[in-house]
Amino acid sequence: MEKRFIVDCMLGNVARYLRILGYDTLYEIDISDDEIIEKAKKEDRIIITKDNLLWKKALSDGANAFLVKKSYSNTKDILCELKKNGLISLKFSPHNSRCPLCNGKLMISINQPLLKIHKNSEMRVYFVCQSCGNIYWIGKHFKNILKTLEDAEYEANRT
């Protein structure tokens, strides 16, 4: 079974990257530690947190949890650590990717009506979220995301 995650409110950027990588990742900012633990156990999710108390409580309550080191302040370092600990792969596949905002599955689209929305774009392929309808394309921002993933992969394999 594919790994599924629940990420605490301190790691929203990590949640977005996990979704882009195709991992079913819950991220809710208005949820208590007890609710996070309960959801993780009920839905067989791994908790990713920087909160030492949440991590300890999750483990003592029988949930699977990973504690991100407080010294890691950027997303690349955290992704690298998750990779080194065998929790994730950093290989991007557009066919598996999820919406970074809502966690919905993305569908590849080449429909002409979408091209009118971004008429200055030369891109012919778009990704449409099946849940919220957001549209994504491979532009400069996406290339920066891929660079972060490549850098994290390099660091993970280096040490």
Tab-separated table of C-alpha atoms in Angstrom:
chain	number	residue	atom	x	y	z
A	1	MET	CA	0.000	0.000	0.000
A	2	GLU	CA	1.226	3.523	-0.841
A	3	LYS	CA	2.341	5.589	2.138
A	4	ARG	CA	-0.103	8.241	3.302
A	5	PHE	CA	0.742	11.185	5.503
A	6	ILE	CA	-0.745	13.752	7.829
A	7	VAL	CA	1.421	16.837	8.263
A	8	ASP	CA	1.097	19.222	11.196
A	9	CYS	CA	0.483	22.949	10.794
A	10	MET	CA	4.187	23.870	10.999
A	11	LEU	CA	5.031	22.055	7.761
A	12	GLY	CA	2.569	23.291	5.142
A	13	ASN	CA	5.205	23.626	2.432
A	14	VAL	CA	6.293	20.026	3.005
A	15	ALA	CA	2.655	18.923	2.632
A	16	ARG	CA	2.448	20.653	-0.750
A	17	TYR	CA	5.630	18.956	-1.968
A	18	LEU	CA	4.424	15.543	-0.796
A	19	ARG	CA	1.204	16.078	-2.747
A	20	ILE	CA	3.146	17.106	-5.857
A	21	LEU	CA	5.133	13.880	-5.478
A	22	GLY	CA	1.847	11.961	-5.472
A	23	TYR	CA	1.466	11.171	-1.776
A	24	ASP	CA	-2.008	11.344	-0.249
A	25	THR	CA	-1.256	14.014	2.361
A	26	LEU	CA	-3.627	15.614	4.836
A	27	TYR	CA	-2.831	19.108	6.044
A	28	GLU	CA	-5.269	20.984	8.231
A	29	ILE	CA	-4.273	23.995	10.291
A	30	ASP	CA	-7.224	23.960	12.703
A	31	ILE	CA	-6.875	20.466	14.121
A	32	SER	CA	-5.775	19.367	17.581
A	33	ASP	CA	-2.924	16.984	18.283
A	34	ASP	CA	-5.427	14.377	19.476
A	35	GLU	CA	-7.365	14.688	16.204
A	36	ILE	CA	-4.152	14.328	14.188
A	37	ILE	CA	-3.266	11.155	16.093
A	38	GLU	CA	-6.775	9.733	15.762
A	39	LYS	CA	-6.878	10.389	11.995
A	40	ALA	CA	-3.419	8.913	11.546
A	41	LYS	CA	-4.421	5.709	13.316
A	42	LYS	CA	-7.845	5.432	11.680
A	43	GLU	CA	-6.593	6.149	8.138
A	44	ASP	CA	-3.179	4.451	8.444
A	45	ARG	CA	-1.218	7.672	7.939
A	46	ILE	CA	2.267	8.651	9.058
A	47	ILE	CA	2.388	11.868	11.082
A	48	ILE	CA	5.148	14.276	10.054
A	49	THR	CA	5.812	16.924	12.681
A	50	LYS	CA	8.370	19.258	14.237
A	51	ASP	CA	6.435	19.139	17.514
A	52	ASN	CA	8.303	16.900	19.959
A	53	LEU	CA	5.271	16.552	22.260
A	54	LEU	CA	2.976	15.524	19.386
A	55	TRP	CA	5.563	13.016	18.188
A	56	LYS	CA	5.955	11.419	21.632
A	57	LYS	CA	2.191	11.302	22.216
A	58	ALA	CA	1.588	9.799	18.769
A	59	LEU	CA	4.100	7.020	19.377
A	60	SER	CA	2.739	6.279	22.858
A	61	ASP	CA	-0.801	6.128	21.413
A	62	GLY	CA	0.254	3.644	18.727
A	63	ALA	CA	0.394	5.990	15.738
A	64	ASN	CA	3.232	6.041	13.225
A	65	ALA	CA	5.096	9.366	13.404
A	66	PHE	CA	8.270	11.010	12.160
A	67	LEU	CA	9.935	13.894	14.005
A	68	VAL	CA	11.578	16.506	11.787
A	69	LYS	CA	14.650	18.021	13.392
A	70	LYS	CA	14.060	21.584	14.585
A	71	SER	CA	17.316	22.623	12.917
A	72	TYR	CA	15.812	21.933	9.482
A	73	SER	CA	14.305	25.213	8.393
A	74	ASN	CA	13.903	24.687	4.665
A	75	THR	CA	11.786	22.303	2.655
A	76	LYS	CA	14.725	20.796	0.775
A	77	ASP	CA	16.396	19.624	3.996
A	78	ILE	CA	13.170	18.125	5.320
A	79	LEU	CA	12.461	16.280	2.053
A	80	CYS	CA	16.043	15.006	2.083
A	81	GLU	CA	15.577	13.685	5.633
A	82	LEU	CA	12.289	11.977	4.720
A	83	LYS	CA	14.024	10.331	1.747
A	84	LYS	CA	17.032	9.211	3.831
A	85	ASN	CA	14.671	7.622	6.351
A	86	GLY	CA	12.902	5.647	3.619
A	87	LEU	CA	9.593	7.475	3.918
A	88	ILE	CA	9.420	8.930	0.412
A	89	SER	CA	10.813	8.830	-3.080
A	90	LEU	CA	11.715	12.175	-4.607
A	91	LYS	CA	10.946	11.090	-8.168
A	92	PHE	CA	8.265	13.294	-9.717
A	93	SER	CA	5.691	11.726	-12.025
A	94	PRO	CA	2.929	13.956	-13.421
A	95	HIS	CA	0.644	10.926	-13.660
A	96	ASN	CA	0.706	10.434	-9.877
A	97	SER	CA	0.781	14.065	-8.758
A	98	ARG	CA	-1.878	15.556	-6.500
A	99	CYS	CA	-3.175	19.088	-6.135
A	100	PRO	CA	-0.843	20.978	-3.791
A	101	LEU	CA	-3.801	22.912	-2.370
A	102	CYS	CA	-6.534	20.329	-1.772
A	103	ASN	CA	-4.848	16.910	-2.225
A	104	GLY	CA	-7.182	16.002	-5.108
A	105	LYS	CA	-5.919	13.923	-8.010
A	106	LEU	CA	-4.641	15.789	-11.057
A	107	MET	CA	-5.729	15.005	-14.592
A	108	ILE	CA	-3.590	15.841	-17.615
A	109	SER	CA	-5.468	18.014	-20.104
A	110	ILE	CA	-4.737	19.490	-23.521
A	111	ASN	CA	-8.157	21.092	-23.982
A	112	GLN	CA	-8.289	24.320	-25.984
A	113	PRO	CA	-10.534	26.200	-23.506
A	114	LEU	CA	-7.744	26.003	-20.942
A	115	LEU	CA	-5.328	27.598	-23.372
A	116	LYS	CA	-7.478	30.756	-23.439
A	117	ILE	CA	-7.016	31.191	-19.703
A	118	HIS	CA	-3.269	31.455	-20.158
A	119	LYS	CA	-3.063	32.776	-23.713
A	120	ASN	CA	0.504	34.005	-23.250
A	121	SER	CA	1.647	30.534	-22.279
A	122	GLU	CA	3.288	28.356	-24.879
A	123	MET	CA	2.451	25.265	-22.877
A	124	ARG	CA	0.039	22.827	-24.433
A	125	VAL	CA	-0.285	20.493	-21.456
A	126	TYR	CA	-2.089	21.418	-18.266
A	127	PHE	CA	-2.935	19.609	-15.078
A	128	VAL	CA	-6.445	20.074	-13.705
A	129	CYS	CA	-7.432	19.135	-10.161
A	130	GLN	CA	-10.422	16.800	-10.221
A	131	SER	CA	-11.552	18.095	-6.805
A	132	CYS	CA	-11.113	21.882	-6.747
A	133	GLY	CA	-10.642	22.635	-10.468
A	134	ASN	CA	-7.319	24.456	-10.076
A	135	ILE	CA	-5.175	24.480	-13.197
A	136	TYR	CA	-1.410	23.934	-13.177
A	137	TRP	CA	1.178	24.046	-15.934
A	138	ILE	CA	4.916	23.616	-16.221
A	139	GLY	CA	6.271	27.133	-15.909
A	140	LYS	CA	9.042	28.863	-13.982
A	141	HIS	CA	7.510	28.130	-10.565
A	142	PHE	CA	7.196	24.449	-11.420
A	143	LYS	CA	10.804	24.344	-12.595
A	144	ASN	CA	11.831	25.754	-9.198
A	145	ILE	CA	9.870	22.953	-7.518
A	146	LEU	CA	11.671	20.351	-9.628
A	147	LYS	CA	15.017	21.962	-8.744
A	148	THR	CA	14.214	21.662	-5.024
A	149	LEU	CA	13.358	17.979	-5.525
A	150	GLU	CA	16.580	17.380	-7.487
A	151	ASP	CA	18.662	19.135	-4.827
A	152	ALA	CA	17.021	17.124	-2.044
A	153	GLU	CA	17.623	13.886	-3.982
A	154	TYR	CA	21.270	14.807	-4.509
A	155	GLU	CA	21.769	15.547	-0.796
A	156	ALA	CA	20.002	12.350	0.258
A	157	ASN	CA	22.206	10.226	-1.995
A	158	ARG	CA	25.381	12.073	-1.023
A	159	THR	CA	25.396	11.148	2.637
